[in-house]
mmCIF file of C-alpha atoms and ligand atoms in Angstrom:
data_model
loop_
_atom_site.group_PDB
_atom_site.id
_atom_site.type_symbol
_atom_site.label_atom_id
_atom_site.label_comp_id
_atom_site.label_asym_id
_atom_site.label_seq_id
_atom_site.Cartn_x
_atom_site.Cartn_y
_atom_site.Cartn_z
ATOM 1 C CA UNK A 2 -4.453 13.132 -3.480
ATOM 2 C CA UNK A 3 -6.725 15.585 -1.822
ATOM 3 C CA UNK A 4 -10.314 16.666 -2.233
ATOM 4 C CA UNK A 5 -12.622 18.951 -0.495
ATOM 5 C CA UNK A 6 -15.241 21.446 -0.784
ATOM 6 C CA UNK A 7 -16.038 24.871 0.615
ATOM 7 C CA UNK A 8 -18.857 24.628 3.693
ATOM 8 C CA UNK A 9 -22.299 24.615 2.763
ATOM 9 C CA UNK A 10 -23.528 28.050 3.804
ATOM 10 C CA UNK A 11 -20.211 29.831 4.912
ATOM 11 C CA UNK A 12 -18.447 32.289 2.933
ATOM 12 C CA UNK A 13 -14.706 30.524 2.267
ATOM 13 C CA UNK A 14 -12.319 32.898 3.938
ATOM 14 C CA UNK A 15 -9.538 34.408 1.699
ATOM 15 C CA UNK A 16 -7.070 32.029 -0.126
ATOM 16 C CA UNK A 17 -7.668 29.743 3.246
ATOM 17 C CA UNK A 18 -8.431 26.177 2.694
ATOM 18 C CA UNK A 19 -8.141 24.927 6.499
ATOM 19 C CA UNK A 20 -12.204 24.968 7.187
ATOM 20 C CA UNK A 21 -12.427 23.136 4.359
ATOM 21 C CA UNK A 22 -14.570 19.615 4.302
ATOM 22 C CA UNK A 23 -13.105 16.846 3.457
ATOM 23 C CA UNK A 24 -14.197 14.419 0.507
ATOM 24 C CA UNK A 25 -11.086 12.042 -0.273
ATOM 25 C CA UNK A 26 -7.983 11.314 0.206
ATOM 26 C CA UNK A 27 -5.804 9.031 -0.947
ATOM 27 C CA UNK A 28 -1.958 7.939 -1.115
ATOM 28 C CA UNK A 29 0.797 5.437 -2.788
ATOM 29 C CA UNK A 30 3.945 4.975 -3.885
ATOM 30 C CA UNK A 31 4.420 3.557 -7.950
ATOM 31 C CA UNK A 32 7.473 3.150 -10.152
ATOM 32 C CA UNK A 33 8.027 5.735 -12.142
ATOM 33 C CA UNK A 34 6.569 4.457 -15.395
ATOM 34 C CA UNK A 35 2.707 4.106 -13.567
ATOM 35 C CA UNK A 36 2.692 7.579 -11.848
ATOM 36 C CA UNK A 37 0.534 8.971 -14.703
ATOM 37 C CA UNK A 38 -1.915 6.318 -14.644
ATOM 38 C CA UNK A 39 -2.108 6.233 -10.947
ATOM 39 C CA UNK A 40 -3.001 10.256 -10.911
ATOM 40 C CA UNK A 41 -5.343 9.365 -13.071
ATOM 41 C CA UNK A 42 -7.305 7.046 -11.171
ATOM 42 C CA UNK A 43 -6.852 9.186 -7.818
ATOM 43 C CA UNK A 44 -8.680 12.233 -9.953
ATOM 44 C CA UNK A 45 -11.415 9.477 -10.884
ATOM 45 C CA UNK A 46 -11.884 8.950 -7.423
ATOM 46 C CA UNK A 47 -12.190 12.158 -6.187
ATOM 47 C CA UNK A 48 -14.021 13.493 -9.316
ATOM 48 C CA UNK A 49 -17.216 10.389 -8.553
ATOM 49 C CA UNK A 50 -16.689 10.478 -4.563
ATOM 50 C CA UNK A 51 -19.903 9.467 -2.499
ATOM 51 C CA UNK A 52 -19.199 11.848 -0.134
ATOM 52 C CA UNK A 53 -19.891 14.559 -2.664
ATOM 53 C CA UNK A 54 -18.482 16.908 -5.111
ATOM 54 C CA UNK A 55 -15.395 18.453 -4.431
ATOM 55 C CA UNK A 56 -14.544 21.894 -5.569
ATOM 56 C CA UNK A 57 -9.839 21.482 -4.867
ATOM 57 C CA UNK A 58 -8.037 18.708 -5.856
ATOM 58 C CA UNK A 59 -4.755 18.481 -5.304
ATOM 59 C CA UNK A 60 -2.470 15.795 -6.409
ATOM 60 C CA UNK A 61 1.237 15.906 -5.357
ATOM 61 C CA UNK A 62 3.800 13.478 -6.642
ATOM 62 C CA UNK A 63 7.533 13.103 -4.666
ATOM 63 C CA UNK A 64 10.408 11.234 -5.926
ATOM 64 C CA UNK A 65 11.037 9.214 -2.939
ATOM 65 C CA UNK A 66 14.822 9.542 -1.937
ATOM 66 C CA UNK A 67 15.133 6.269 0.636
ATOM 67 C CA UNK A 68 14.545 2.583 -0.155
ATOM 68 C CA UNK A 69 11.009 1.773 1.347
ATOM 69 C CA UNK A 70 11.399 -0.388 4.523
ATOM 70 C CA UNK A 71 9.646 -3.836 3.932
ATOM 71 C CA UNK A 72 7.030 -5.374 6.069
ATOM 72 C CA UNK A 73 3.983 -7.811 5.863
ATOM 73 C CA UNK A 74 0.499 -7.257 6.145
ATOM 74 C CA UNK A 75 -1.272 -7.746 9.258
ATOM 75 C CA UNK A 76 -3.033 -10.871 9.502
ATOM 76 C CA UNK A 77 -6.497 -10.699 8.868
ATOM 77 C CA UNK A 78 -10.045 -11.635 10.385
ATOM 78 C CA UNK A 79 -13.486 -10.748 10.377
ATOM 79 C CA UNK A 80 -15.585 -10.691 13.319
ATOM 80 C CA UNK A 81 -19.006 -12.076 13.454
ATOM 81 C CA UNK A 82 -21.574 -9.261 14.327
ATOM 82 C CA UNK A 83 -21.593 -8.982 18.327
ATOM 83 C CA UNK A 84 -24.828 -9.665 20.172
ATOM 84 C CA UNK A 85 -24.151 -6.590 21.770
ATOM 85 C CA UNK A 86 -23.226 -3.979 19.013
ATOM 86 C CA UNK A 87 -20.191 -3.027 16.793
ATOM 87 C CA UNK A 88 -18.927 -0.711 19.596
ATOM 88 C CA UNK A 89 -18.696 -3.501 22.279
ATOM 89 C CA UNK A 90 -16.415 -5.884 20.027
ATOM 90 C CA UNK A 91 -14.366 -2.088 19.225
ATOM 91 C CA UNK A 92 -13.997 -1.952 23.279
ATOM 92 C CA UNK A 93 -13.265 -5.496 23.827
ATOM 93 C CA UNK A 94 -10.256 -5.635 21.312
ATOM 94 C CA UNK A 95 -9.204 -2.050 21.981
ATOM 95 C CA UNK A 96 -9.281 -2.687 25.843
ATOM 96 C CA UNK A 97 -7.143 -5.897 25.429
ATOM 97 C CA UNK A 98 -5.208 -4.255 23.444
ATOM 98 C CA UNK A 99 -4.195 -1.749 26.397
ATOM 99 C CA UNK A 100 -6.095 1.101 25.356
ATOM 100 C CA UNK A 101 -7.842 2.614 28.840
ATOM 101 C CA UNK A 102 -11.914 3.376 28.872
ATOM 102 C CA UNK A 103 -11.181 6.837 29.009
ATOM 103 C CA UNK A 104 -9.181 6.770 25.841
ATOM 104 C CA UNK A 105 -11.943 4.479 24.304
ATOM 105 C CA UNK A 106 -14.443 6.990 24.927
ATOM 106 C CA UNK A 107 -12.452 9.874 23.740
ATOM 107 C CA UNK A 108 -12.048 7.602 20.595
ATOM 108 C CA UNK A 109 -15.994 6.675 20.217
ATOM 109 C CA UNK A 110 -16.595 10.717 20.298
ATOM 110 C CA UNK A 111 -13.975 11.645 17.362
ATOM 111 C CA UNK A 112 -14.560 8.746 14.911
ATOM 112 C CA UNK A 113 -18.802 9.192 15.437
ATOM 113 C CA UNK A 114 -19.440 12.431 17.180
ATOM 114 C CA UNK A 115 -16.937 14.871 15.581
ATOM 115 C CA UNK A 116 -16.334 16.828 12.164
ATOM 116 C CA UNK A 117 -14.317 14.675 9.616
ATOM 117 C CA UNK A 118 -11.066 14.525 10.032
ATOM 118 C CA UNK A 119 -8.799 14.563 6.894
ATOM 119 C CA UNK A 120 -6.223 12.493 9.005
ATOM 120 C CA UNK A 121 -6.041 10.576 11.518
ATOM 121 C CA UNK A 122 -6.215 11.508 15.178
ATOM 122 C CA UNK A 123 -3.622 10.654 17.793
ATOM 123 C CA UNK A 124 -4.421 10.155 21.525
ATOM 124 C CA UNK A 125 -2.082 8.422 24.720
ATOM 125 C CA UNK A 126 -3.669 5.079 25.261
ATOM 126 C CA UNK A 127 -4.100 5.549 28.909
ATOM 127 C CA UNK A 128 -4.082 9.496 29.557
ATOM 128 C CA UNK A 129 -6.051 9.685 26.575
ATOM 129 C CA UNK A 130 -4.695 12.922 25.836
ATOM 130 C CA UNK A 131 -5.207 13.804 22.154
ATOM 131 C CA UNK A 132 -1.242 14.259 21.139
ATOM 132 C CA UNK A 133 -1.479 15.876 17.439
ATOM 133 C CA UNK A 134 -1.126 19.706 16.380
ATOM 134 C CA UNK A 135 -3.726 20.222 14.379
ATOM 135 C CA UNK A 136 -7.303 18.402 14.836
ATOM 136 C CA UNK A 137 -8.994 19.130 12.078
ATOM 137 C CA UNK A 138 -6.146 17.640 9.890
ATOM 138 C CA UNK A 139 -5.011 15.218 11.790
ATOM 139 C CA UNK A 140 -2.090 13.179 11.311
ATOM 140 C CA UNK A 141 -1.904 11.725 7.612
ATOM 141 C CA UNK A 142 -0.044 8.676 7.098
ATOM 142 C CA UNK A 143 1.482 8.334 3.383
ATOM 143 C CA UNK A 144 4.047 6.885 1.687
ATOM 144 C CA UNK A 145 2.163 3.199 1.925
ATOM 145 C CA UNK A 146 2.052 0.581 -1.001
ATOM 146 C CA UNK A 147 2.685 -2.413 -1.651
ATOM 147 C CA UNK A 148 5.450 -3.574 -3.686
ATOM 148 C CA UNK A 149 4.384 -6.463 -6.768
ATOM 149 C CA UNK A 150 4.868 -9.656 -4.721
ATOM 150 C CA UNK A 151 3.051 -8.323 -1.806
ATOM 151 C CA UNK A 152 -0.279 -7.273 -3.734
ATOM 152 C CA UNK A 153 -0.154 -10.684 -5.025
ATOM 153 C CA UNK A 154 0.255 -12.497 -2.150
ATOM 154 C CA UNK A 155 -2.575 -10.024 -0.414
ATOM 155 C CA UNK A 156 -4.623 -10.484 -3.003
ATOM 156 C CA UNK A 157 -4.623 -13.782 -3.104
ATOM 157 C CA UNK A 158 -5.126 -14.311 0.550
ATOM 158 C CA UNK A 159 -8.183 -11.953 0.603
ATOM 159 C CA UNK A 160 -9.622 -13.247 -2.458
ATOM 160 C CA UNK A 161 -10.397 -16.492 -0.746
ATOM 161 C CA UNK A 162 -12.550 -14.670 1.088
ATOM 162 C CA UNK A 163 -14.330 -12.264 -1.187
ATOM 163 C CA UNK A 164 -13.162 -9.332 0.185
ATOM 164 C CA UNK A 165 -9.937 -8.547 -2.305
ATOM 165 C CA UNK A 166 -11.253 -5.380 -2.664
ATOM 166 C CA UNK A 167 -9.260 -1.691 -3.303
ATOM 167 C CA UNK A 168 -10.843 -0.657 -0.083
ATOM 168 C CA UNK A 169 -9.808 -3.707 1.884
ATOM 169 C CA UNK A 170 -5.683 -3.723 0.370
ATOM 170 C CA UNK A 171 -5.460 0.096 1.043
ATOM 171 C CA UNK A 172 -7.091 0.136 4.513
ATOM 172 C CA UNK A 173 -4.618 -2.784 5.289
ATOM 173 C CA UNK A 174 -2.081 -1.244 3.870
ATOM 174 C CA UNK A 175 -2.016 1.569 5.907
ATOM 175 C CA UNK A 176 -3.305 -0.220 8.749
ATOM 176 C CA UNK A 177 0.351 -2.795 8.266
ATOM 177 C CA UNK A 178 2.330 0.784 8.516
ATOM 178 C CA UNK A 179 0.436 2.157 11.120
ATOM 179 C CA UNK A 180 1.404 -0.996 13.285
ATOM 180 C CA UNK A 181 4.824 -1.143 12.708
ATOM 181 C CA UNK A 182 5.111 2.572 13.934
ATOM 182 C CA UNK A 183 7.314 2.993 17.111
ATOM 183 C CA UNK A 184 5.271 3.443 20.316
ATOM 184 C CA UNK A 185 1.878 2.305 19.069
ATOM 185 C CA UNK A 186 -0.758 0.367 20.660
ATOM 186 C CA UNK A 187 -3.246 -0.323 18.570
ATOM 187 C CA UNK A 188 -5.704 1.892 15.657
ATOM 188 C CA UNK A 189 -9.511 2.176 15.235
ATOM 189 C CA UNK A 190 -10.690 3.077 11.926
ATOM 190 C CA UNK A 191 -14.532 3.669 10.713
ATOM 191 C CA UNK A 192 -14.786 4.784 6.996
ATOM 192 C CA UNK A 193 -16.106 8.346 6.113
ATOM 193 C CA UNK A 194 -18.139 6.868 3.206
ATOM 194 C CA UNK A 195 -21.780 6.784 4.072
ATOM 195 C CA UNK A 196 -22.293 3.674 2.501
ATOM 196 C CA UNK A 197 -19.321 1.634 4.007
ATOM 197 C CA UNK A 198 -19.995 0.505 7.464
ATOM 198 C CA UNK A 199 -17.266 -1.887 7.833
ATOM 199 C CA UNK A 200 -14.591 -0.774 10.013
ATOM 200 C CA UNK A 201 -11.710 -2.125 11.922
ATOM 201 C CA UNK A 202 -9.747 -2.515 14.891
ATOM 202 C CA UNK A 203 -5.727 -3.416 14.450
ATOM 203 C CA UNK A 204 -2.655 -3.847 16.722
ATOM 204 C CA UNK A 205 0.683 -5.738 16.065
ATOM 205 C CA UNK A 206 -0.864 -8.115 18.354
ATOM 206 C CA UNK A 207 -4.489 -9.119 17.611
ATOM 207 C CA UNK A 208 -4.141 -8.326 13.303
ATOM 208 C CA UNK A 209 -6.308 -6.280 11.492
ATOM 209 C CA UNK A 210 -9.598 -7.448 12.541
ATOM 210 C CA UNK A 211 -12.731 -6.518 10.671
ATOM 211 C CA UNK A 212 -15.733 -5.244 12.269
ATOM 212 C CA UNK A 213 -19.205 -5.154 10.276
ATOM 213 C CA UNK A 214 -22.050 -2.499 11.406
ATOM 214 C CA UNK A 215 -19.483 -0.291 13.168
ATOM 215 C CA UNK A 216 -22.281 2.911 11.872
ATOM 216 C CA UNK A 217 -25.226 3.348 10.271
ATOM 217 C CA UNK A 218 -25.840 2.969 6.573
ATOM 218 C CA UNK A 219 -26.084 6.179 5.023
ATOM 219 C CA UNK A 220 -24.032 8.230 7.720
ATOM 220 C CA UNK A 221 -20.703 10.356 6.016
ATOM 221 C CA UNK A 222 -18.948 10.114 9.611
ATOM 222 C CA UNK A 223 -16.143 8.272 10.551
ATOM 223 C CA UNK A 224 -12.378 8.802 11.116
ATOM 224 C CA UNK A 225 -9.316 7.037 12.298
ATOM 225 C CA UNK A 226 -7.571 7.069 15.824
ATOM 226 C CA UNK A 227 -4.228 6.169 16.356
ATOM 227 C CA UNK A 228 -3.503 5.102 20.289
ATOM 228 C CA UNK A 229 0.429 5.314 21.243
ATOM 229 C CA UNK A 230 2.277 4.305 24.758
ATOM 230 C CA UNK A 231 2.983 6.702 27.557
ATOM 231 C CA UNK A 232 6.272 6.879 26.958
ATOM 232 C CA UNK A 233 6.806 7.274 22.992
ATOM 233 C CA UNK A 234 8.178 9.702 21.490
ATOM 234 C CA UNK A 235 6.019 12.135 19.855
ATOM 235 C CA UNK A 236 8.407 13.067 17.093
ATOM 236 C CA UNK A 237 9.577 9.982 16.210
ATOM 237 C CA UNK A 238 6.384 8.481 15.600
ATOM 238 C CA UNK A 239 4.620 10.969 14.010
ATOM 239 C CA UNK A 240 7.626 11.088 11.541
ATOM 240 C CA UNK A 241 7.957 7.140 10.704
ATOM 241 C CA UNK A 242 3.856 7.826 9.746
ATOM 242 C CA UNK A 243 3.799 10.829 8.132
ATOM 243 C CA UNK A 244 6.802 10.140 6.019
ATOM 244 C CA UNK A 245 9.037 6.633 6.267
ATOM 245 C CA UNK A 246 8.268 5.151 3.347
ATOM 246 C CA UNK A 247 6.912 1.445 3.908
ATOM 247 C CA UNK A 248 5.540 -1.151 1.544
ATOM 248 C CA UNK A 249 3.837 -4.209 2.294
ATOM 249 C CA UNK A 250 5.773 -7.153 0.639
ATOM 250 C CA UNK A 251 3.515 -10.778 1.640
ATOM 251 C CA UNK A 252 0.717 -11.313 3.433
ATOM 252 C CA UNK A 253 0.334 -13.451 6.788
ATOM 253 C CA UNK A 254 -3.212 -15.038 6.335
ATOM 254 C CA UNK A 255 -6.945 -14.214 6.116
ATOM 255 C CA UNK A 256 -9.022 -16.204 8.004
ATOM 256 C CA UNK A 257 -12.978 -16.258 7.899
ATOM 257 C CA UNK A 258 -15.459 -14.920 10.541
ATOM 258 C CA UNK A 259 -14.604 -15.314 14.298
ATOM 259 C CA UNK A 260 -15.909 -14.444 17.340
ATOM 260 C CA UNK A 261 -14.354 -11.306 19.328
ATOM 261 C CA UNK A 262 -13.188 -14.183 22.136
ATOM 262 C CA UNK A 263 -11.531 -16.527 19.165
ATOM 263 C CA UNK A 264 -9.926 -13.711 18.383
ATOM 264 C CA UNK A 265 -8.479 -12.418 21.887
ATOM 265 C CA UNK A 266 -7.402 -15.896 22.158
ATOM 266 C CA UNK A 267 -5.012 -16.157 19.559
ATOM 267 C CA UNK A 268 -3.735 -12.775 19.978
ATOM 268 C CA UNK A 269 -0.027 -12.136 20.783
ATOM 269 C CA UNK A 270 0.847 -9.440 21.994
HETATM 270 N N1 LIG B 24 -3.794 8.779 7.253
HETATM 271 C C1 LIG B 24 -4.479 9.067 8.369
HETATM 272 N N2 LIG B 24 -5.811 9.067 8.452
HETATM 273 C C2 LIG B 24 -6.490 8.763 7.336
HETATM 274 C C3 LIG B 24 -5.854 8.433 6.127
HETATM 275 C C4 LIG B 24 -4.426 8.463 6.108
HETATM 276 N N3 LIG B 24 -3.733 8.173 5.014
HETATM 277 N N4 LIG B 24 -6.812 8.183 5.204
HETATM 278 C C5 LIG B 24 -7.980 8.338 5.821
HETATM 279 N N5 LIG B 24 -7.798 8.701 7.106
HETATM 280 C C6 LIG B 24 -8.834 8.973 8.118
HETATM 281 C C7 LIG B 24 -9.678 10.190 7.783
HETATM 282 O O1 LIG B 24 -10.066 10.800 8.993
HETATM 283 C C8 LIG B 24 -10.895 9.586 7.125
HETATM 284 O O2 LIG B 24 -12.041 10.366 7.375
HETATM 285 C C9 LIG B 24 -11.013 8.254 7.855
HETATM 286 O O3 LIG B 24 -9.690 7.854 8.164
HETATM 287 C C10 LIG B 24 -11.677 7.191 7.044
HETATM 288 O O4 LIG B 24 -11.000 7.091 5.800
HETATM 289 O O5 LIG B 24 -11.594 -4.230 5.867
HETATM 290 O O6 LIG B 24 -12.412 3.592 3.750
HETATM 291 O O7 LIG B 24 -10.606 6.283 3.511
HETATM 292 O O8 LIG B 24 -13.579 -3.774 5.053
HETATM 293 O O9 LIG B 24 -13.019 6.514 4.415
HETATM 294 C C11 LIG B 24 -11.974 0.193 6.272
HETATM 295 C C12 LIG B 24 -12.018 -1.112 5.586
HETATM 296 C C13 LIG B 24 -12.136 1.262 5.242
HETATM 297 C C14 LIG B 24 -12.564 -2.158 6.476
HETATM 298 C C15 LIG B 24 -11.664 2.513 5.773
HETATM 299 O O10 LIG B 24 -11.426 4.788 5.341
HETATM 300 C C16 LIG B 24 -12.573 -3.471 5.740
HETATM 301 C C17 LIG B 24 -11.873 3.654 4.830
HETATM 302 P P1 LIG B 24 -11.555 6.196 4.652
HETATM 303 MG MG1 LIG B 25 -13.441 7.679 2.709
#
């Protein structure tokens, strides 16, 4: 699904919906049987946004011709709020990650500086050069779910800690894809919604860690970077996200709050 609006103030240009602002987006993959129901709650959602009323929806549905490839769900933490700000816990587990400070800063200007993506944004995590076509639209990962015995088994691990929430499965969801991608390093994610300020930082090696206060309450900015080696392969990655379909069959683990340096510890990388 996909919802925007026309620019405050600009006269839409003819039968063009590129400057278009984005207000939600949203993708998964359902047996047959639920597609209807599923369409329907994806219209809800864009229909009672908080990012505003959009004037284009458009919902696409594809018969997906390839088994989905199976894989588990990040393992998941929370940090405790850093004495010294959101963005310093970000930089910590980005930089041990391998991402370099000029990527990082790159990063920090597109997910809190910039227009709203509809996708995600893909930069070299040591160049730092910015790696996708189109940067308004960004690259969009879809074809993410989660097949019955995975939700469960997510749900169940998040639910011990209060945070089994549609927000939290989908964001992990993708986030599980996004890591199992060829060639990456690690992601950073902030939510567009003004009044979600939780955000995240994940890599195949340090999980899909949690980070409260990563903006202000109230602000609609926000975005998603996606950080990939030197040497991938452009192609290849961008296909496995934009169109391998992957679903997310168990969970490894939620654990509470930790501290950024509990959580570089037990990383693997
Ligand atoms: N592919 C690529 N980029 C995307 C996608 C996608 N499928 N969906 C969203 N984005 C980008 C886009 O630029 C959005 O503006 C931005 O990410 C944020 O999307 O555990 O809600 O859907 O509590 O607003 C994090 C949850 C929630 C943290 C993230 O993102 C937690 C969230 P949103
Ligand atoms: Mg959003």
């Amino acid at each position: 699904m996909r919802a925007s609006r026309k620019p405050f103030g600009k006269r839409p240009e003819k039968g063009a919906a590129a400057g278009d602002v984005h207000v939600s987006g949203a993708e998964g993959i359902c047996a047959e049987e639920e597609a209807m129901s599923v369409a329907g709650s994806y219209l809800m959602r864009a229909m009672r946004h908080p990012r505003g009323n959009p004037d284009r929806i458009v919902i696409t549905l594809e018969r997906l011709k390839e088994r989905p490839l199976l894989v588990s769900a990040l393992p998941v933490a929370t940090i405790e709020r850093h004495p010294r700000g959101a963005r310093m816990a970000m930089t910590r587990l980005l930089s041990a990650a391998g991402v370099s400070d000029s990527a990082l800063r790159k990063a920090f200007e597109i997910l809190f500086d910039g227009e709203v993506m509809r996708g995600a944004a893909v930069l070299r995590a040591l160049s730092g050069e910015r790696i996708e076509a189109d940067h308004l639209r960004g690259v969009r990962v879809s074809r993410i779910g989660m097949t019955r015995r995975g939700r469960k088994s997510v749900s169940a691990a998040l639910g011990r800690h209060g945070i089994n929430t549609d927000i939290v499965r989908e964001a992990l969801t993708l986030a599980s894809k996004v890591a199992a991608c060829p060639g990456i390093v690690a992601e950073v994610c902030a939510s567009d919604d003004p009044d979600y300020t939780t955000g995240y930082v994940a890599s195949p090696g340090l999980g899909y860690v949690r980070i409260p206060g990563v903006k202000r309450k109230g602000s609609a900015r926000g975005g998603r970077v996606f950080f990939l080696s030197e040497s991938a392969d452009i192609d290849d990655s961008l296909c496995f996200l934009e169109s391998t379909p992957v679903m997310i069959d168990a969970a490894s683990g939620c654990t509470g709050t930790l501290t950024v340096d509990e959580i570089l510890r037990r990383a693997h990388r």
